[in-house]
Coordinates of C-alpha atoms and ligand atoms in Angstrom, one line a residue:
X1 CA 73.8 119.2 132.9
X2 CA 70.9 121.3 131.2
X3 CA 71.0 119.5 127.9
X4 CA 70.4 115.5 128.0
X5 CA 70.1 112.7 125.7
X6 CA 67.2 110.6 125.6
X7 CA 68.7 107.3 125.1
X8 CA 65.5 105.5 123.7
X9 CA 65.2 108.1 120.9
X10 CA 68.9 108.7 120.0
X11 CA 69.8 106.6 116.8
X12 CA 73.8 107.5 117.0
X13 CA 73.8 109.2 113.5
X14 CA 76.2 111.7 114.8
X15 CA 74.4 114.9 113.2
X16 CA 74.5 116.6 116.8
X17 CA 78.2 115.7 117.3
X18 CA 79.0 117.9 114.0
X19 CA 76.9 120.8 114.9
X20 CA 78.1 121.4 118.6
X21 CA 80.6 124.4 118.1
X22 CA 82.5 123.3 121.4
X23 CA 83.4 119.5 120.7
X24 CA 81.1 118.5 123.8
X25 CA 79.3 115.4 121.8
X26 CA 81.1 112.1 121.6
X27 CA 79.2 109.0 120.2
X28 CA 79.6 105.7 122.4
X29 CA 78.0 102.4 121.8
X30 CA 75.8 104.4 119.2
X31 CA 74.3 106.9 121.8
X32 CA 75.5 110.6 121.9
X33 CA 76.9 111.6 125.1
X34 CA 77.3 115.1 126.2
X35 CA 80.7 116.0 128.2
X36 CA 81.7 118.6 130.5
X37 CA 82.4 121.0 127.5
X38 CA 78.7 121.7 127.3
X39 CA 77.7 125.4 127.3
X40 CA 73.9 124.6 127.1
X41 CA 74.1 126.5 123.6
X42 CA 71.3 124.8 122.4
X43 CA 72.4 124.0 118.7
X44 CA 72.7 120.3 119.1
X45 CA 68.5 120.1 120.2
X46 CA 67.4 121.9 116.9
X47 CA 69.7 119.9 114.8
X48 CA 68.5 116.2 116.0
X49 CA 65.6 114.8 113.6
X50 CA 64.6 112.4 116.4
X51 CA 63.9 114.8 119.2
X52 CA 66.5 112.8 121.3
X53 CA 67.8 115.9 123.1
X54 CA 66.1 118.0 125.6
X55 CA 67.1 121.1 127.3
X56 CA 65.8 122.5 130.4
X57 CA 63.7 125.4 129.7
X58 CA 64.2 127.2 133.1
X59 CA 66.2 129.9 131.7
X60 CA 63.8 130.9 129.0
X61 CA 60.9 131.0 131.4
X62 CA 62.1 134.2 132.5
X63 CA 59.3 137.1 131.8
X64 CA 61.1 139.3 129.8
X65 CA 58.2 141.7 130.1
X66 CA 58.9 142.1 133.8
X67 CA 61.9 143.8 133.5
X68 CA 61.9 147.7 132.7
X69 CA 64.2 150.7 132.8
X70 CA 67.8 151.0 132.3
X71 CA 70.4 151.5 135.3
X72 CA 73.7 153.2 135.8
X73 CA 76.1 151.6 138.6
X74 CA 76.8 155.2 140.1
X75 CA 80.6 154.5 141.4
X76 CA 81.6 156.6 143.9
X77 CA 85.1 156.8 145.4
X78 CA 85.5 158.5 148.7
X79 CA 82.2 160.5 148.1
X80 CA 83.4 161.3 144.1
X81 CA 81.5 159.9 141.6
X82 CA 83.9 158.5 139.1
X83 CA 84.0 160.1 135.5
X84 CA 83.1 157.0 133.6
X85 CA 79.5 157.0 135.2
X86 CA 78.9 160.5 133.7
X87 CA 79.7 158.7 130.3
X88 CA 77.4 155.9 131.1
X89 CA 74.3 158.4 131.8
X90 CA 74.8 159.7 128.5
X91 CA 74.9 156.4 126.9
X92 CA 71.8 155.2 129.2
X93 CA 69.9 157.9 128.1
X94 CA 70.1 156.9 124.6
X95 CA 69.2 153.6 125.1
X96 CA 66.6 154.4 127.5
X97 CA 64.8 156.9 125.3
X98 CA 65.3 154.3 122.0
X99 CA 63.1 151.7 124.0
X100 CA 60.9 154.4 125.6
X101 CA 62.1 153.5 129.4
X102 CA 63.3 155.7 132.3
X103 CA 66.9 156.0 132.9
X104 CA 68.1 155.1 136.7
X105 CA 71.1 155.3 138.8
X106 CA 71.9 153.3 141.9
X107 CA 74.2 154.5 144.5
X108 CA 75.8 152.9 147.2
X109 CA 78.1 154.6 150.1
X110 CA 77.8 156.2 153.5
X111 CA 76.5 159.9 153.7
X112 CA 76.7 160.2 149.9
X113 CA 72.9 161.5 149.4
X114 CA 74.5 164.6 148.2
X115 CA 75.5 163.1 144.8
X116 CA 72.2 162.3 144.0
X117 CA 71.5 166.0 142.9
X118 CA 74.5 165.6 140.2
X119 CA 73.4 162.1 139.0
X120 CA 69.8 163.6 138.3
X121 CA 71.2 166.4 136.7
X122 CA 73.0 164.4 134.3
X123 CA 70.0 162.4 133.3
X124 CA 68.9 160.2 136.0
X125 CA 65.3 160.1 136.3
X126 CA 65.4 158.0 139.4
X127 CA 68.3 157.3 141.9
X128 CA 68.3 154.3 144.2
X129 CA 70.2 155.3 147.1
X130 CA 71.7 152.7 149.6
X131 CA 73.4 154.4 152.6
X132 CA 75.1 152.2 155.5
X133 CA 78.6 152.7 157.3
X134 CA 79.1 148.9 155.6
X135 CA 78.9 150.6 152.2
X136 CA 81.4 153.4 152.8
X137 CA 84.4 151.7 150.9
X138 CA 83.7 149.3 148.0
X139 CA 83.4 146.0 149.3
X140 CA 81.9 143.1 147.1
X141 CA 79.9 141.4 149.4
X142 CA 78.2 144.3 150.4
X143 CA 77.8 146.0 147.3
X144 CA 76.9 142.9 145.8
X145 CA 74.2 142.2 148.2
X146 CA 72.3 145.7 148.1
X147 CA 72.4 145.8 144.3
X148 CA 70.9 142.3 144.0
X149 CA 68.5 142.8 146.5
X150 CA 67.4 145.9 144.3
X151 CA 67.9 144.2 141.1
X152 CA 65.5 141.2 142.3
X153 CA 63.0 144.0 143.5
X154 CA 62.8 146.5 141.0
X155 CA 64.1 144.2 137.8
X156 CA 65.9 146.8 135.6
X157 CA 66.1 145.4 131.9
X158 CA 69.6 146.8 131.3
X159 CA 72.2 147.5 134.0
X160 CA 75.7 149.2 132.9
X161 CA 78.7 149.3 134.9
X162 CA 82.3 151.1 134.1
X163 CA 85.0 148.8 133.3
X164 CA 87.1 150.0 136.3
X165 CA 88.5 147.6 138.9
X166 CA 85.4 148.0 141.2
X167 CA 83.0 147.5 138.2
X168 CA 85.2 144.7 136.9
X169 CA 85.0 143.1 140.4
X170 CA 81.2 144.0 140.9
X171 CA 79.6 143.1 137.5
X172 CA 80.2 139.3 137.5
X173 CA 79.4 138.8 140.5
X174 CA 75.7 140.4 140.2
X175 CA 75.5 138.4 136.9
X176 CA 75.8 135.3 138.7
X177 CA 73.6 136.1 141.2
X178 CA 71.3 137.2 138.9
X179 CA 71.6 134.2 136.5
X180 CA 72.0 136.4 133.7
X181 CA 74.7 137.2 130.9
X182 CA 77.6 140.0 131.2
X183 CA 79.7 141.3 128.5
X184 CA 82.6 142.6 129.9
X185 CA 84.7 145.6 128.2
X186 CA 82.2 147.2 125.9
X187 CA 83.3 149.7 123.4
X188 CA 79.7 150.1 121.5
X189 CA 76.2 149.4 122.9
X190 CA 73.1 149.7 120.4
X191 CA 69.7 148.8 121.0
X192 CA 66.9 147.4 119.1
X193 CA 63.8 149.5 119.9
X194 CA 61.4 146.1 118.7
X195 CA 62.8 143.5 121.0
X196 CA 65.0 145.3 123.5
X197 CA 67.5 143.4 123.1
X198 CA 71.0 145.5 123.4
X199 CA 74.1 144.7 120.7
X200 CA 77.1 144.7 123.0
X201 CA 80.2 145.3 121.2
X202 CA 83.7 144.6 122.3
X203 CA 87.3 143.5 121.3
X204 CA 88.0 140.0 121.0
X205 CA 90.9 137.4 120.1
X206 CA 93.2 139.9 121.4
X207 CA 91.9 142.7 119.3
X208 CA 92.0 141.5 116.2
X209 CA 88.1 140.9 115.9
X210 CA 85.2 143.0 117.5
X211 CA 82.3 140.7 118.5
X212 CA 79.0 141.8 118.9
X213 CA 77.0 139.8 121.8
X214 CA 73.4 139.6 122.8
X215 CA 71.5 138.4 126.3
X216 CA 68.5 137.1 124.5
X217 CA 67.0 134.8 127.3
X218 CA 67.9 136.6 130.6
X219 CA 67.3 139.7 132.2
X220 CA 68.9 142.1 133.4
X221 CA 71.2 142.8 130.3
X222 CA 74.6 143.8 131.9
X223 CA 77.7 145.3 130.2
X224 CA 81.0 147.1 131.7
X225 CA 81.6 149.8 129.5
X226 CA 85.3 151.1 129.2
X227 CA 85.9 154.5 130.4
X228 CA 86.4 157.2 128.1
X229 CA 84.8 155.7 125.0
X230 CA 81.5 157.0 125.5
X231 CA 80.2 160.6 125.1
X232 CA 79.4 162.3 128.7
X233 CA 76.0 163.2 129.5
X234 CA 75.3 166.8 129.5
X235 CA 74.7 168.4 132.9
X236 CA 71.3 170.0 133.2
X237 CA 70.2 171.8 136.4
X238 CA 66.2 171.7 135.3
X239 CA 66.0 167.8 134.8
X240 CA 64.1 166.6 137.9
X241 CA 64.1 163.5 139.4
X242 CA 63.3 160.9 142.1
X243 CA 65.3 159.6 145.1
X244 CA 64.3 156.4 146.3
X245 CA 65.9 155.1 149.6
X246 CA 66.7 151.6 149.6
X247 CA 66.6 149.5 153.1
X248 CA 69.9 148.2 154.1
X249 CA 70.4 145.7 156.7
X250 CA 73.5 143.5 156.7
X251 CA 73.2 139.8 158.3
X252 CA 76.1 138.4 160.4
X253 CA 77.6 136.7 157.6
X254 CA 76.7 138.7 154.8
X255 CA 80.3 140.6 154.7
X256 CA 83.2 138.5 154.7
X257 CA 85.9 140.6 154.1
X258 CA 87.1 144.0 156.1
X259 CA 88.8 147.0 154.5
X260 CA 91.4 147.7 156.9
X261 CA 93.4 150.7 155.1
X262 CA 93.3 152.3 151.8
X263 CA 96.8 153.2 151.0
X264 CA 97.6 155.4 147.8
X265 CA 99.7 154.3 145.2
X266 CA 103.2 156.2 145.2
X267 CA 103.6 155.7 141.5
X268 CA 103.4 158.6 139.0
X269 CA 99.8 159.8 138.7
X270 CA 98.1 160.3 135.3
X271 CA 95.1 161.0 134.4
X272 CA 94.8 160.0 130.3
X273 CA 91.2 160.0 130.7
X274 CA 90.5 163.6 131.3
X275 CA 93.4 164.8 129.4
X276 CA 92.1 167.3 126.5
X277 CA 95.4 166.8 124.8
X278 CA 97.5 163.8 124.7
X279 CA 100.9 163.7 123.0
X280 CA 101.5 159.7 122.5
X281 CA 104.5 158.2 121.7
X282 CA 105.7 154.7 120.2
X283 CA 108.7 153.1 119.5
X284 CA 109.7 155.4 116.8
X285 CA 110.8 158.2 119.7
X286 CA 114.0 156.1 119.8
X287 CA 114.5 155.6 123.5
X288 CA 113.2 156.7 127.1
X289 CA 114.6 160.2 126.4
X290 CA 112.4 160.7 123.3
X291 CA 109.6 161.5 125.8
X292 CA 111.2 164.5 126.9
X293 CA 110.6 165.8 123.6
X294 CA 106.7 164.9 123.9
X295 CA 106.5 166.5 127.0
X296 CA 107.5 169.7 125.7
X297 CA 104.7 169.8 123.2
X298 CA 102.4 168.2 125.8
X299 CA 103.3 170.9 128.2
X300 CA 103.0 173.7 125.6
X301 CA 99.4 172.4 124.8
X302 CA 98.2 171.8 128.4
X303 CA 98.1 168.3 128.2
X304 CA 100.0 164.9 128.9
X305 CA 102.1 162.7 127.3
X306 CA 101.2 158.6 126.6
X307 CA 102.6 155.7 125.4
X308 CA 102.2 152.5 123.1
X309 CA 102.5 149.2 124.7
X310 CA 105.8 148.7 123.0
X311 CA 107.3 151.6 125.0
X312 CA 106.1 150.2 128.2
X313 CA 107.4 146.5 127.7
X314 CA 110.9 148.1 126.7
X315 CA 110.8 149.9 130.2
X316 CA 110.9 153.5 128.7
X317 CA 107.4 154.6 130.9
X318 CA 104.9 153.3 133.6
X319 CA 102.1 151.2 132.3
X320 CA 99.8 154.0 133.5
X321 CA 100.6 155.7 130.5
X322 CA 99.7 153.0 128.3
X323 CA 96.7 153.8 125.9
X324 CA 95.4 150.6 123.9
X325 CA 93.1 147.7 124.4
X326 CA 95.4 146.6 127.9
X327 CA 95.8 150.1 128.8
X328 CA 93.5 152.9 129.0
X329 CA 91.2 153.8 126.4
X330 CA 91.0 158.0 125.9
X331 CA 88.7 160.4 124.0
X332 CA 90.8 163.9 124.1
X333 CA 90.4 166.7 121.9
X334 CA 93.6 166.3 120.1
X335 CA 95.7 163.0 120.0
X336 CA 99.1 163.2 118.5
X337 CA 100.5 159.7 117.6
X338 CA 104.3 160.2 117.3
X339 CA 106.4 156.9 115.8
X340 CA 103.2 154.8 116.4
X341 CA 102.8 151.9 113.7
X342 CA 99.1 152.1 114.4
X343 CA 98.5 148.2 115.6
X344 CA 94.8 147.5 116.3
X345 CA 95.4 147.0 119.9
X346 CA 96.8 150.3 120.2
X347 CA 93.6 152.1 118.2
X348 CA 91.2 150.5 120.1
X349 CA 92.0 153.1 122.8
X350 CA 92.2 156.1 121.0
X351 CA 90.2 156.1 117.7
X352 CA 87.5 157.9 119.1
X353 CA 89.7 161.2 120.0
X354 CA 88.3 164.1 118.2
X355 CA 91.2 164.9 116.3
X356 CA 94.1 162.5 115.7
X357 CA 97.5 163.9 114.3
X358 CA 100.0 161.3 113.3
X359 CA 103.8 161.8 112.8
X360 CA 105.5 158.7 111.3
X361 CA 108.3 158.4 108.6
X362 CA 106.7 155.6 107.1
X363 CA 104.0 157.0 104.7
X364 CA 102.3 153.2 104.7
X365 CA 101.8 152.8 108.7
X366 CA 98.5 151.9 109.5
X367 CA 98.2 154.6 111.8
X368 CA 97.5 157.1 109.0
X369 CA 94.4 155.1 108.4
X370 CA 92.5 156.5 111.7
X371 CA 94.3 160.2 111.3
X372 CA 92.7 163.2 110.7
X373 CA 95.8 164.9 109.8
X374 CA 99.1 163.0 108.6
X375 CA 102.9 164.3 109.0
X376 CA 105.1 161.9 107.2
X377 CA 108.6 162.6 108.6
X378 CA 110.9 162.1 111.4
X379 CA 109.2 163.1 114.7
X380 CA 112.7 164.5 115.9
X381 CA 112.3 167.2 113.1
X382 CA 108.6 167.5 112.9
X383 CA 107.9 168.5 116.6
X384 CA 110.6 170.8 117.2
X385 CA 109.1 172.7 114.2
X386 CA 105.6 172.3 115.6
X387 CA 107.1 173.8 118.9
X388 CA 108.6 176.4 116.7
X389 CA 105.6 177.4 114.9
X390 CA 103.6 177.4 118.2
X391 CA 105.6 180.1 119.8
Ligands
FAD1 P1 106.1 149.8 116.1 O1 104.7 148.9 115.7 O2 107.3 149.5 116.3 O3 106.0 151.2 115.5 C1 107.0 152.2 115.6 C2 106.5 153.2 114.3 O4 107.3 154.3 114.6 C3 106.8 152.6 113.0 O5 105.4 152.8 112.6 C4 107.7 153.3 112.4 O6 107.3 153.8 111.1 C5 107.4 154.7 113.3 N1 108.9 155.4 113.5 C6 110.4 154.9 113.6 N2 110.9 155.7 114.0 C7 110.5 157.0 113.6 C8 110.9 158.3 113.6 N3 112.0 158.8 113.9 N4 110.0 159.3 113.2 C9 108.6 158.9 112.9 N5 108.0 158.1 113.1 C10 109.2 156.9 113.2 N6 99.9 148.0 122.2 C11 99.3 149.4 122.6 O7 99.8 150.4 122.3 N7 98.4 149.1 123.3 C12 97.8 148.3 124.0 O8 96.9 148.4 125.2 C13 98.3 147.0 123.6 N8 97.7 145.9 123.9 C14 97.9 144.4 123.3 C15 97.4 143.5 123.6 C16 97.7 142.2 123.2 C17 96.7 141.0 123.6 C18 98.6 142.5 122.1 C19 98.8 140.7 121.4 C20 99.0 143.3 121.7 C21 98.6 144.4 122.4 N9 99.4 145.9 122.0 C22 99.2 147.1 122.6 C23 100.8 145.8 121.1 C24 100.6 146.0 119.7 O9 100.0 144.8 119.1 C25 101.7 146.8 118.9 O10 102.7 145.8 119.1 C26 102.4 148.2 119.8 O11 101.2 149.0 119.8 C27 103.2 148.9 118.7 O12 103.9 149.7 119.3 P2 104.5 151.2 118.6 O13 103.6 151.4 117.5 O14 105.2 151.7 119.6 O15 105.7 150.1 117.7
SF4_2 FE1 71.2 110.7 118.7 FE2 70.3 112.6 117.6 FE3 72.6 113.1 118.1 FE4 71.4 111.8 115.9 S1 71.6 114.0 116.2 S2 73.4 111.1 117.7 S3 69.7 110.7 116.9 S4 70.7 112.6 119.8
SF4_3 FE1 77.4 121.3 122.1 FE2 75.7 123.3 122.6 FE3 74.6 120.6 122.6 FE4 76.2 121.3 124.5 S1 74.2 122.4 123.9 S2 76.6 119.5 123.6 S3 77.7 122.9 123.6 S4 75.6 121.8 120.9

């Protein structure tokens, strides 16, 4: 327990019990008892007038000034950099410039040195490169060991990961190893140039609130960032950077799992994050067949169809097409929202689209609040008219 009550000093006044946001304190025999629900937040320590509560200061001993640089985990699959890395380099550059530090990428794999050129062109001042046969395919033990060793040695101030399946597995593991905080699924990052704390914003309570989280006492500050939310870095062939090769050595027991085979999903392939035009449908399309009309428009504009969760839940379309908080976050040039009410959980996944065109027969539908162009009408009439006009 990192928070303790000094029994000799405690008067049993109960003030700490009142301030504890986690209801972790009980008063027994006029002494405060701290229970298992304690998160070590420290609020009770400050509330006690009698200095009867003490908190381990180990955490606060971290020398924050020893940490420098913004790092991006350069996730690659089969030797190809995942698109979110380019978005993270764009965002990382902003953060690094705001606090006058360098932007670095950390790349793991086997025979992936050729990718360092692109990472540098996308803005990395340094690329930490770890190559070994054990790193060819993602493996939690292998990747977390190598990256943790690098974090321990080079002490980055910030580490960003894509909120991909790999990023969501790796980042918590590293946060525990590095004894620091992690904010998952961020949609906005801002940095205070003075104290260098990142304000990490993410949806909370089912998307009904946006929470902004800071990591005040430990380093590195770590975030996973939703793909498709941040603007991509520009490719600049002239940008110069340095490649630092990391020594990689695994002990017999370092890697506990082995990838035997990678089996590609047979399901429909859809890349919503790369689409320039998305024609998305909600329950207002009426039935599964409604997507046929949407597909005509999408095909005409060289785009793809997408859907709300309500359509996925109704069994009209595969989850791979779902946009929103529990689906994919998208940022196309044009997003058509057809028969979509505009629930906050849907809007969270498409509000950063360049142009939003909403078609809805209810003029009071919340989707019109985020739309650049709103068409009030029956989509079964409006879309054929758009198709006709496009001819
Ligand atoms: P509805 O809300 O029923 O809206 C249908 C709209 O169609 C209405 O506005 C209606 O006016 C209009 N309409 C009807 N007929 C026509 C017509 N002929 N022409 C034009 N307009 C018409 N939702 C997501 O989409 N993505 C998510 O990732 C997601 N995650 C969620 C996570 C949580 C934890 C929760 C609680 C919910 C989540 N949801 C998500 C669900 C979300 O809250 C909404 O229920 C859902 O987005 C509503 O889908 P919809 O707009 O298709 O349906
Ligand atoms: Fe004891 Fe201090 Fe809590 Fe009062 S506030 S019950 S004195 S620990
Ligand atoms: Fe409650 Fe925070 Fe005190 Fe723990 S440290 S007992 S969570 S107020």
